[in-house]
Coordinates of C-alpha atoms and ligand atoms in Angstrom, one line a residue:
X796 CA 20.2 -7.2 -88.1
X797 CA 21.3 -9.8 -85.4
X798 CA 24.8 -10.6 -87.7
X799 CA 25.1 -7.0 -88.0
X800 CA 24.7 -6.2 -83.9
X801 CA 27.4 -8.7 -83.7
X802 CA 30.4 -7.5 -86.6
X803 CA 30.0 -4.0 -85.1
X804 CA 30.2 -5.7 -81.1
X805 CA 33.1 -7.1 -82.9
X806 CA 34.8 -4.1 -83.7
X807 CA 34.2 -2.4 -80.9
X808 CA 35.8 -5.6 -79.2
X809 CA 38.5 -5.3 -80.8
X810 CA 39.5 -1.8 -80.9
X811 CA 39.3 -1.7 -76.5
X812 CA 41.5 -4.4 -76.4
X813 CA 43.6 -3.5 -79.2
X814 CA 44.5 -0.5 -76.7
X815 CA 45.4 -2.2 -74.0
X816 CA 47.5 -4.9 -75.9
X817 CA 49.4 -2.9 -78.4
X818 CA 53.1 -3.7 -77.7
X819 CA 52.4 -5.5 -74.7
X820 CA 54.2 -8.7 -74.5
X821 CA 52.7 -11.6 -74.3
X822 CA 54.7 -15.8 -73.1
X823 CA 52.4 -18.0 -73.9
X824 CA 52.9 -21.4 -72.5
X825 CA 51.2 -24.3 -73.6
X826 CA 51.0 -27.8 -72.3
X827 CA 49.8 -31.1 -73.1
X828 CA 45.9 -30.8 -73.1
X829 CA 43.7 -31.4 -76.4
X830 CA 42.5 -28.4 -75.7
X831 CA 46.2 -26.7 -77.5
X832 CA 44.1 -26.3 -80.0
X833 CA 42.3 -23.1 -79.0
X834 CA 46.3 -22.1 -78.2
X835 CA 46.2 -21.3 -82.0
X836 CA 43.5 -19.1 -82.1
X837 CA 44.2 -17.0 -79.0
X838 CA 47.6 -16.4 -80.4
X839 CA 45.8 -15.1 -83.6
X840 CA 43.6 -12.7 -81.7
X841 CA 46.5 -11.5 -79.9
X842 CA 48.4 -10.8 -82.6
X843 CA 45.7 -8.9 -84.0
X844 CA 45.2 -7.0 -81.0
X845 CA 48.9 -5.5 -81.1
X846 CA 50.6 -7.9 -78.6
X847 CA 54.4 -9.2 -79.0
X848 CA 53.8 -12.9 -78.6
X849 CA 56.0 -15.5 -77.8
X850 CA 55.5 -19.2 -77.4
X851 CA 57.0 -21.4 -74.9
X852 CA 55.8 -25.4 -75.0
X853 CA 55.9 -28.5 -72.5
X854 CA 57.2 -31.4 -74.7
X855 CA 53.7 -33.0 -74.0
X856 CA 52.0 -29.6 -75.6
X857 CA 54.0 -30.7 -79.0
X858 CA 51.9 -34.1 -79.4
X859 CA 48.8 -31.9 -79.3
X860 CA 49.6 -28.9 -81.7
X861 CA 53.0 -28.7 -83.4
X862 CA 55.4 -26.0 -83.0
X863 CA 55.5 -24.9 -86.5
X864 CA 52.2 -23.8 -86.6
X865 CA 52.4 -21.7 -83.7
X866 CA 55.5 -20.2 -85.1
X867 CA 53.9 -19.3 -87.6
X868 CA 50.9 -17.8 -85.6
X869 CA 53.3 -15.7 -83.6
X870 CA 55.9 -14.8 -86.2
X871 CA 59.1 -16.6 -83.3
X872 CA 60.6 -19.5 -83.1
X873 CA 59.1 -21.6 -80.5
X874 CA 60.8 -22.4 -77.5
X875 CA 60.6 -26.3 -75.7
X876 CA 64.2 -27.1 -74.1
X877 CA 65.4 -25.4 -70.9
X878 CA 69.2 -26.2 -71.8
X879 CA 69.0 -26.1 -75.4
X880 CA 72.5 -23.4 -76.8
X881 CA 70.6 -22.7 -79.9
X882 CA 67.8 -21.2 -78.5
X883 CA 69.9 -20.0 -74.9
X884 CA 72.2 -17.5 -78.0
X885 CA 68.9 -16.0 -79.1
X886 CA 66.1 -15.7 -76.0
X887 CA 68.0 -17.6 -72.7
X888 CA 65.4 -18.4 -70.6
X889 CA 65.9 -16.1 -68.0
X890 CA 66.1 -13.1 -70.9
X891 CA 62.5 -14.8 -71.6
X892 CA 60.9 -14.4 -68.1
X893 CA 61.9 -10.5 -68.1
X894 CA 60.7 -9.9 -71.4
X895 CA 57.4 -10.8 -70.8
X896 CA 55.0 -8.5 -69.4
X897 CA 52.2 -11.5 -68.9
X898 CA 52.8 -14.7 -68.7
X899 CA 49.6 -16.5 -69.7
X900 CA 49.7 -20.6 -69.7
X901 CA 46.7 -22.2 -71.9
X902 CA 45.9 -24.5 -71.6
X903 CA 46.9 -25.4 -68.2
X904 CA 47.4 -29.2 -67.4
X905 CA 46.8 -30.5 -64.1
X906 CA 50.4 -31.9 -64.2
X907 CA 51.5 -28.1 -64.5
X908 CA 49.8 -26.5 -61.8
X909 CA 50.9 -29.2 -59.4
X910 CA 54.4 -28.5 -60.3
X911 CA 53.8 -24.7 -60.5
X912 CA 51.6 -24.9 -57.3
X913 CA 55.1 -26.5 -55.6
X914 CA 57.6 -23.8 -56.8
X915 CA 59.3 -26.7 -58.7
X916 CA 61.2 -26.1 -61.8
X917 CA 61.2 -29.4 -64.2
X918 CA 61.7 -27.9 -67.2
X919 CA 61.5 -24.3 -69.2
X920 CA 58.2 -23.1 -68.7
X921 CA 58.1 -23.8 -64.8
X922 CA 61.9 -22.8 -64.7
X923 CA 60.4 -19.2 -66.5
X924 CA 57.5 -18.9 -64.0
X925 CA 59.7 -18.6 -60.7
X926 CA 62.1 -16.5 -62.8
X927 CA 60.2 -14.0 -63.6
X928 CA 58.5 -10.9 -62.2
X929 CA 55.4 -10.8 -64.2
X930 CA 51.7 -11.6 -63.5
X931 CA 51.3 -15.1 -64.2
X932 CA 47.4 -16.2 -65.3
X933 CA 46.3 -19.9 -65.7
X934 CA 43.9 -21.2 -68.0
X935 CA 42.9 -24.6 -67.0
X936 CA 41.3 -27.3 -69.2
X937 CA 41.6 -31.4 -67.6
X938 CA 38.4 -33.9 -66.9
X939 CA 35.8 -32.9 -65.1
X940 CA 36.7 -35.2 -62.5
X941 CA 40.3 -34.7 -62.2
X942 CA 39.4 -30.7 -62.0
X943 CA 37.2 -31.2 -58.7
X944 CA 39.6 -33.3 -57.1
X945 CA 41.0 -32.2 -54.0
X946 CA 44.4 -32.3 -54.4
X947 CA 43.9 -30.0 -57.8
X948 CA 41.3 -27.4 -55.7
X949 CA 44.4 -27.3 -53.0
X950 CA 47.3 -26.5 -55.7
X951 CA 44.5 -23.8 -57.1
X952 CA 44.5 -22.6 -53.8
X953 CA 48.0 -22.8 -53.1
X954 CA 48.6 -20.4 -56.1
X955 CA 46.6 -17.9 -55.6
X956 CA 48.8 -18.1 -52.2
X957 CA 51.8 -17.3 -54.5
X958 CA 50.3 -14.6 -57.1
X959 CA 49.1 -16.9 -59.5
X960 CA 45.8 -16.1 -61.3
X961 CA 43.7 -18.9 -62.3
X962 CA 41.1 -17.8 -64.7
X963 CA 38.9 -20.6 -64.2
X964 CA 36.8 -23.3 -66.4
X965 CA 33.8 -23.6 -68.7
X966 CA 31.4 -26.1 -67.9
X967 CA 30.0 -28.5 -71.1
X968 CA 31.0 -31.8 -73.0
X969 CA 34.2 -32.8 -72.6
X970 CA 36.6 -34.3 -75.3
X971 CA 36.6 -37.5 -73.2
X972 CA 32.8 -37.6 -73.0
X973 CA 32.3 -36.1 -69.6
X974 CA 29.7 -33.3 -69.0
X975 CA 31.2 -31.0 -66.4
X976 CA 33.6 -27.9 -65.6
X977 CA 37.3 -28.6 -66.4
X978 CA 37.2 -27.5 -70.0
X979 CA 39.3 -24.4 -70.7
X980 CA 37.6 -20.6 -71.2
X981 CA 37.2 -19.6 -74.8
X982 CA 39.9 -17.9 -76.3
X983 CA 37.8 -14.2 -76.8
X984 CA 38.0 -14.4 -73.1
X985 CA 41.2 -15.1 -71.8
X986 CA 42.4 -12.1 -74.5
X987 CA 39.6 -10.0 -73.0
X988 CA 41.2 -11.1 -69.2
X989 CA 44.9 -10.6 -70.5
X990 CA 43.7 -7.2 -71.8
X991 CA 42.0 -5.7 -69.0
X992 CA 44.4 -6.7 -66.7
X993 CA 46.9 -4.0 -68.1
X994 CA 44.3 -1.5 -67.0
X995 CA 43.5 -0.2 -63.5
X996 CA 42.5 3.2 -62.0
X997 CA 44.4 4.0 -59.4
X998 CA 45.1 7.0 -61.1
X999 CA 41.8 7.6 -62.2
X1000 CA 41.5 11.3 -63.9
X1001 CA 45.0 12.3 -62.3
X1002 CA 46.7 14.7 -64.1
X1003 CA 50.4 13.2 -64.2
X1004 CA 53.3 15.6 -66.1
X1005 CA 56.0 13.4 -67.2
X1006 CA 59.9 15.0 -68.3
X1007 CA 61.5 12.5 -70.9
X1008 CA 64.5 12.4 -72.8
X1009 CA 67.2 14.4 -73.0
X1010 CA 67.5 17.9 -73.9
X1011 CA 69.6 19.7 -76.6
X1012 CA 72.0 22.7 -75.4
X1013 CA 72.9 24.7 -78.9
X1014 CA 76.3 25.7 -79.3
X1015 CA 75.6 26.8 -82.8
X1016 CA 73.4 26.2 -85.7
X1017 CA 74.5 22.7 -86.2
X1018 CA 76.2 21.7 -82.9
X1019 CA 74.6 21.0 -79.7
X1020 CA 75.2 19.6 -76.1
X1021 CA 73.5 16.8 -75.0
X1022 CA 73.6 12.6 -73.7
X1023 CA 72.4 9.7 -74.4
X1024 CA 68.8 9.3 -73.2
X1025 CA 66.7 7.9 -75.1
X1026 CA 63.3 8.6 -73.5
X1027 CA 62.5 5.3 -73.3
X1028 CA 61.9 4.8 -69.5
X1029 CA 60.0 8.2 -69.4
X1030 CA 57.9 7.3 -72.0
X1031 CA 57.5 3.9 -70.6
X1032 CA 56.3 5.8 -67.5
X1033 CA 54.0 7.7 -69.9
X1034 CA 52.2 4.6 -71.2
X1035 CA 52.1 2.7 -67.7
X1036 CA 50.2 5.5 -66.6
X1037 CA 47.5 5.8 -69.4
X1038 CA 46.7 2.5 -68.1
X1039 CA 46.2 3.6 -64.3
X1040 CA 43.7 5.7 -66.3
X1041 CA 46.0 8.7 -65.8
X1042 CA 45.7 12.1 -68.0
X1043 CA 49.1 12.2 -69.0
X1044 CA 51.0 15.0 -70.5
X1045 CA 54.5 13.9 -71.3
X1046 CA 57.0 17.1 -72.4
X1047 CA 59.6 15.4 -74.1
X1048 CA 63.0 16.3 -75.6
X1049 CA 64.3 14.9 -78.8
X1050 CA 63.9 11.0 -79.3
X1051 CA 63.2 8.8 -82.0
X1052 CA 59.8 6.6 -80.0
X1053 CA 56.1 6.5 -80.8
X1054 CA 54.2 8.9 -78.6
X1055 CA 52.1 6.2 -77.0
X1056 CA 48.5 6.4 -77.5
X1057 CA 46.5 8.8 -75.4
X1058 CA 49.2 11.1 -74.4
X1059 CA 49.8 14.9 -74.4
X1060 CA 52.7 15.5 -76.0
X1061 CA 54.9 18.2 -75.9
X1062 CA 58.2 18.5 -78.0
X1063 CA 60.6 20.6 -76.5
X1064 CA 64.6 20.8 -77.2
X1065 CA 66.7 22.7 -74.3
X1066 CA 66.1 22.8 -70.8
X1067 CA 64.6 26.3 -70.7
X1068 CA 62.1 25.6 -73.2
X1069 CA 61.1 22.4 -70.9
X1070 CA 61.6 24.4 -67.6
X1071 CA 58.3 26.6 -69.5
X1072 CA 56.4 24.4 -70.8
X1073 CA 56.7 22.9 -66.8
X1074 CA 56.2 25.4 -65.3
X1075 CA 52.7 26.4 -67.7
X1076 CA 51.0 23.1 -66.4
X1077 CA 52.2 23.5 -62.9
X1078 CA 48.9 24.8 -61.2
X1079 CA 47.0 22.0 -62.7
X1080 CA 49.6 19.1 -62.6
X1081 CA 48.9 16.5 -59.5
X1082 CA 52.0 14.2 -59.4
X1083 CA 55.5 15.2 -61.7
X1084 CA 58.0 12.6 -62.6
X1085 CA 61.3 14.0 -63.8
X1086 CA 62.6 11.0 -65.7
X1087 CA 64.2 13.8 -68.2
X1088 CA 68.3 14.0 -68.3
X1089 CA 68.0 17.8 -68.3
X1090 CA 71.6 19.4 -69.1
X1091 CA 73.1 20.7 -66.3
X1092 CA 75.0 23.5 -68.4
X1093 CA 74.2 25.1 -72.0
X1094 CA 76.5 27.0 -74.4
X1095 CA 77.0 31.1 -72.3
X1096 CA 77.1 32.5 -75.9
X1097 CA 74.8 30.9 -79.0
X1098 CA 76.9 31.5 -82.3
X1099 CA 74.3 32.8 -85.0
X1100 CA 76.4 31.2 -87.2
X1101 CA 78.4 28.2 -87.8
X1102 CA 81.6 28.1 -86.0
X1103 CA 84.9 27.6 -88.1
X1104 CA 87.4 25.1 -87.6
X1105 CA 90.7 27.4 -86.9
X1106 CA 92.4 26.9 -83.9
X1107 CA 93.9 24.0 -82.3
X1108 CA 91.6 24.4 -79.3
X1109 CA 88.0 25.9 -78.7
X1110 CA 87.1 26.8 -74.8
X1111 CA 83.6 26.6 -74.3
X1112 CA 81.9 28.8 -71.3
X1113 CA 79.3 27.4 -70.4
X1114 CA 76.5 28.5 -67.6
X1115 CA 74.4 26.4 -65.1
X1116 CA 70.6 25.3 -66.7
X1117 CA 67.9 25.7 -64.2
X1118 CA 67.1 23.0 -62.5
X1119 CA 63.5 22.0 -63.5
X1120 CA 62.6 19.5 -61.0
X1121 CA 63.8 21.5 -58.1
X1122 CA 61.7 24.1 -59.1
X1123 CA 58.8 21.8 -58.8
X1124 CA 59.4 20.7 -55.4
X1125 CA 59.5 24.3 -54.5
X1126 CA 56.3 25.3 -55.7
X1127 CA 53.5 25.9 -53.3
X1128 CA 51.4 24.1 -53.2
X1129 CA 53.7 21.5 -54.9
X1130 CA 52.5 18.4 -57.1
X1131 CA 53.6 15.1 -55.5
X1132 CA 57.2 15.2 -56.7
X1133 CA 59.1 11.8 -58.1
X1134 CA 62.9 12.4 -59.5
X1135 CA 64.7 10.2 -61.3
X1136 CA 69.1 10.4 -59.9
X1137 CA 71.3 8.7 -62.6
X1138 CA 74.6 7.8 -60.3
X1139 CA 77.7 5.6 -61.2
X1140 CA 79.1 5.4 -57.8
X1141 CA 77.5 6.0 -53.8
X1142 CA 74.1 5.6 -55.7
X1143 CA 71.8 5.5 -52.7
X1144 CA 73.9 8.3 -50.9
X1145 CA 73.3 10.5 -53.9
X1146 CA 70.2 9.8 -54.3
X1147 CA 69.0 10.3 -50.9
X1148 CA 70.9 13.9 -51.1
X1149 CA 69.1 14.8 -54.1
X1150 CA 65.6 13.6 -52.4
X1151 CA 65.9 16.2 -49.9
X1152 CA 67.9 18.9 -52.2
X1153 CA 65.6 18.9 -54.6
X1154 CA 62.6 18.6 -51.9
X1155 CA 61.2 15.5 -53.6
X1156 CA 58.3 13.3 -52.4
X1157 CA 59.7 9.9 -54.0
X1158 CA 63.2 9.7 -56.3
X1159 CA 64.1 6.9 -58.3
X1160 CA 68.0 6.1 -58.0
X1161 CA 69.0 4.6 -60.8
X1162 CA 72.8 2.8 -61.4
X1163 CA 74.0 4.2 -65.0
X1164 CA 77.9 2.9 -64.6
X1165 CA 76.2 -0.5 -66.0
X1166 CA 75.3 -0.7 -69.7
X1167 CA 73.0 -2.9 -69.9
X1168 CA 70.6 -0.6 -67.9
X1169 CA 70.0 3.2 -67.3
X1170 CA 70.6 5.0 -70.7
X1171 CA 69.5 3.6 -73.9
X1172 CA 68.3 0.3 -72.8
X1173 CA 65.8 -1.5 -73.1
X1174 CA 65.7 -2.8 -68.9
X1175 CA 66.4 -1.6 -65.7
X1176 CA 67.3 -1.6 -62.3
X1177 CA 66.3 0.7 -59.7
X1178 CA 66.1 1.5 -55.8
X1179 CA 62.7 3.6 -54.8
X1180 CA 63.7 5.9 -51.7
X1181 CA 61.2 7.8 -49.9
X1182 CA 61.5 9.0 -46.3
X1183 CA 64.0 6.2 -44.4
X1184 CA 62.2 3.8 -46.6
X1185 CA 63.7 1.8 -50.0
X1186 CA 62.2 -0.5 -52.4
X1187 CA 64.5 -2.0 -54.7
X1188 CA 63.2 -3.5 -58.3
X1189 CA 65.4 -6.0 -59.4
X1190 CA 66.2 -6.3 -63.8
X1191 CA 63.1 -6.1 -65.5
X1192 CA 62.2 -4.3 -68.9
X1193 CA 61.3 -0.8 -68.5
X1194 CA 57.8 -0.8 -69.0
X1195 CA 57.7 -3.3 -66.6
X1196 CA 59.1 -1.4 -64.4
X1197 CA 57.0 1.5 -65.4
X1198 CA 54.0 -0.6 -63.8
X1199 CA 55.7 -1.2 -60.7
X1200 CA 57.0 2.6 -60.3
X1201 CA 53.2 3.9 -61.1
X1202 CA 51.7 1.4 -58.4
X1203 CA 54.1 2.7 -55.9
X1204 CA 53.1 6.3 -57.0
X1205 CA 49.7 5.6 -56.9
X1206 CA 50.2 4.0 -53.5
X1207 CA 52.0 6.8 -52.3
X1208 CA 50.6 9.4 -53.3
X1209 CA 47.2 10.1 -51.2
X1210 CA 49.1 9.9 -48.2
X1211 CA 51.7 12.4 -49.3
X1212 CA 49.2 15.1 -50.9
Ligands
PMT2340 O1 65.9 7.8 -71.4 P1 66.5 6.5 -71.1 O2 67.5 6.1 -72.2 O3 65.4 5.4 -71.0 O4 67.3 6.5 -69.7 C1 66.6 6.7 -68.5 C2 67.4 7.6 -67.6 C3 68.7 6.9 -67.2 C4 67.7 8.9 -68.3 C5 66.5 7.8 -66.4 O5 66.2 6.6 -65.8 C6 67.1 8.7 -65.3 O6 67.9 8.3 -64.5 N1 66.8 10.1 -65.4 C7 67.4 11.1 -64.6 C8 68.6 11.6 -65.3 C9 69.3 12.8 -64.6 O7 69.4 13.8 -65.2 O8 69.6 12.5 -63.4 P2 70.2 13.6 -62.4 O9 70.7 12.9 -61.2 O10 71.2 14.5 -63.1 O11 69.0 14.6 -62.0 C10 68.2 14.3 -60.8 C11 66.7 14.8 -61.1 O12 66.7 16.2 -61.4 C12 66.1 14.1 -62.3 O13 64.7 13.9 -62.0 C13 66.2 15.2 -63.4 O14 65.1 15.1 -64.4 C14 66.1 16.5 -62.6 N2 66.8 17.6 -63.2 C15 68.2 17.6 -63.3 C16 68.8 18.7 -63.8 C17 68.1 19.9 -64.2 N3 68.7 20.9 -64.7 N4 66.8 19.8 -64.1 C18 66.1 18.7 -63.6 O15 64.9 18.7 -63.5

């Protein structure tokens, strides 16, 4: 009965934290303890939890474990060198430290948490810990002796100072035959810490209505208007808020994602059908996020059927779509109200115009003249105005940056309501 308690504690064990860590992604650095070992495993459980792992290794964490096993383990190739140009074409290192939504380092040498503890950057996985912007957690394993020393107990201190979490020790027998605390947590735990540290409530039963994607304008049966959203930061802010313990509905125009776990989702195509489906979940919704590239015109006249190739030209007429999130702001009483503004040029100018236009609480003004972010990418850059104050989030992925944007929410919004 006692084996059988346990395989279904198991389970359940695995299914919660298979939540949180599906898709999340996950740096692992390792360093030169003996206790690189139990780097294996936690990689494993990871893995089987749903997380994106990726490996990054001190040249002293190589004489302990080798990197082809935990390639293997985590289905990458394993990065060591900071300068190496094989390894800077695939993953550069600064590409790394924005990739990662965690960065987790177990085992954690003392040697490492001095340097870390000192801001220095000797080689890729310190030069990856002051590049990035995501939680860092420590998971130290030395002597017994050398963990109670003073000057380790100050660097501990010291980065807690800078944001660093150290998960702490175990206490027992020690590969160098010491009894004491210094050796590092089991592995079930530090997956169980990585997990629910994804998961918070400051938006605890909160119902949050999320606008995604683009829309579709048809022109005929065949033929629409539309651009080049992908949903991906909207959906992003779906999922980011699922873990604030939201109750998310997310009303979506055409994309090609997942729906992410836990979410209401409503399909819709053009603006008007998105406009009702808003405006049916208005009395109950508590904070709205447009992140949704409405269309700002549609197609005066929908051809029944297809239209035929014959002249030279074809004039178009189009007429203004309502504008959804200005509608919101105008409702009494209103939900706390967060736009998105997607500028090329005079970004915060526009932005700020659009804040009071569209008599938002918070808008997001985000730069889409640059490729690499705003439409169809997979990061962003964004500038938080509210009132006469700004915020600015520098390149980071999006659901990074989905995180960020639903602490500030969360932050923000008790005071506003
Ligand atoms: O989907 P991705 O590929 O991840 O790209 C993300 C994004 C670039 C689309 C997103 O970050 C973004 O900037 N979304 C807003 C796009 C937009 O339509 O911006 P806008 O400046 O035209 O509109 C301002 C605000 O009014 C937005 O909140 C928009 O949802 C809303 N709006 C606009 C027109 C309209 N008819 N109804 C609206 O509700």
């Amino acid at each position: 009965e006692e084996s059988h308690c346990k395989k279904i504690n198991s389970i359940l064990f695995y299914e919660y934290t298979m939540k949180q860590l599906t898709n999340k992604r996950i740096l692992l650095g390792i360093t030169g303890s003996i206790a690189a070992y139990k780097s294996a495993e936690l990689t494993r459980l990871l893995k089987k939890s749903g997380a994106d792992v990726r490996i990054v290794m001190t040249k002293a964490a190589t004489d302990f474990i080798t990197p082809l096993t935990m390639q293997a383990l985590s289905g990458h190739p394993v990065h060591i060198e900071l300068l190496d140009p094989a390894a800077e074409a695939g993953m550069g290192h600064i590409e790394l430290a924005r990739w990662a939504d965690r960065i987790i380092i177990a085992p954690a040498s003392a040697n490492i948490i001095s340097h870390l503890s000192q801001g220095q950057a000797v080689d890729l996985l310190t030069t990856l810990c002051l590049a990035t912007t995501a939680p860092i957690m420590l998971a130290p394993a030395m002597n017994q002796a050398m963990w109670q020393h003073p000057a380790q107990q100050h660097n501990i201190k010291r980065l807690s100072k800078h944001g660093i979490e150290c998960l702490g020790t175990d206490k027992g027998s020690q590969a160098c035959g010491d009894i004491g605390p210094g050796r590092m947590l089991e592995p079930d735990i530090i997956l169980q810490t990585i997990a629910n540290s994804f998961h918070s409530n400051s938006l605890d039963g909160v119902h949050v209505v999320i606008t995604a994607g683009p829309t579709q304008e048809a022109i005929d049966p065949v033929r629409f208007i539309s651009n080049n959203s992908s949903g991906k930061m909207g959906y992003a802010l779906a999922e980011a808020a699922i873990e604030a313990n939201a109750n998310v509905t997310l009303i979506s125009g055409p994309t090609h994602l997942d729906i992410p776990d836990r979410v209401e989702h409503i399909p819709v195509i053009s603006a008007k059908q998105m406009l009702f489906e808003v405006k049916k979940l208005l009395s109950t919704t508590t904070i709205f996020i447009g992140t949704a590239a409405v269309a700002d015109y549609r197609p005066l006249t929908f051809s029944e059927t297809k239209i035929k190739k014959s002249n030279d030209k074809l004039l178009l007429e189009l007429i203004k779509n309502p504008d959804i999130i200005s509608i919101v702001g105008a409702s009494k009483p209103k939900p706390f109200t967060v736009g998105f503004a997607a500028e090329t040029d005079n970004i915060i100018q526009y932005a700020t115009q659009k804040y009071h236009n569209k008599q938002l609480d918070l808008i997001i003004a985000n730069d889409v003249s640059d490729p690499s972010i705003g439409f169809d990418s997979n990061e962003n850059t964004v500038t938080a105005i509210w009132n006469d104050a700004q915020e600015e989030f520098p390149k980071m992925s999006k659901q990074q940056l989905a995180r960020k944007l639903i602490t500030l929410i969360s932050q923000r919004y008790p005071k506003e309501k």
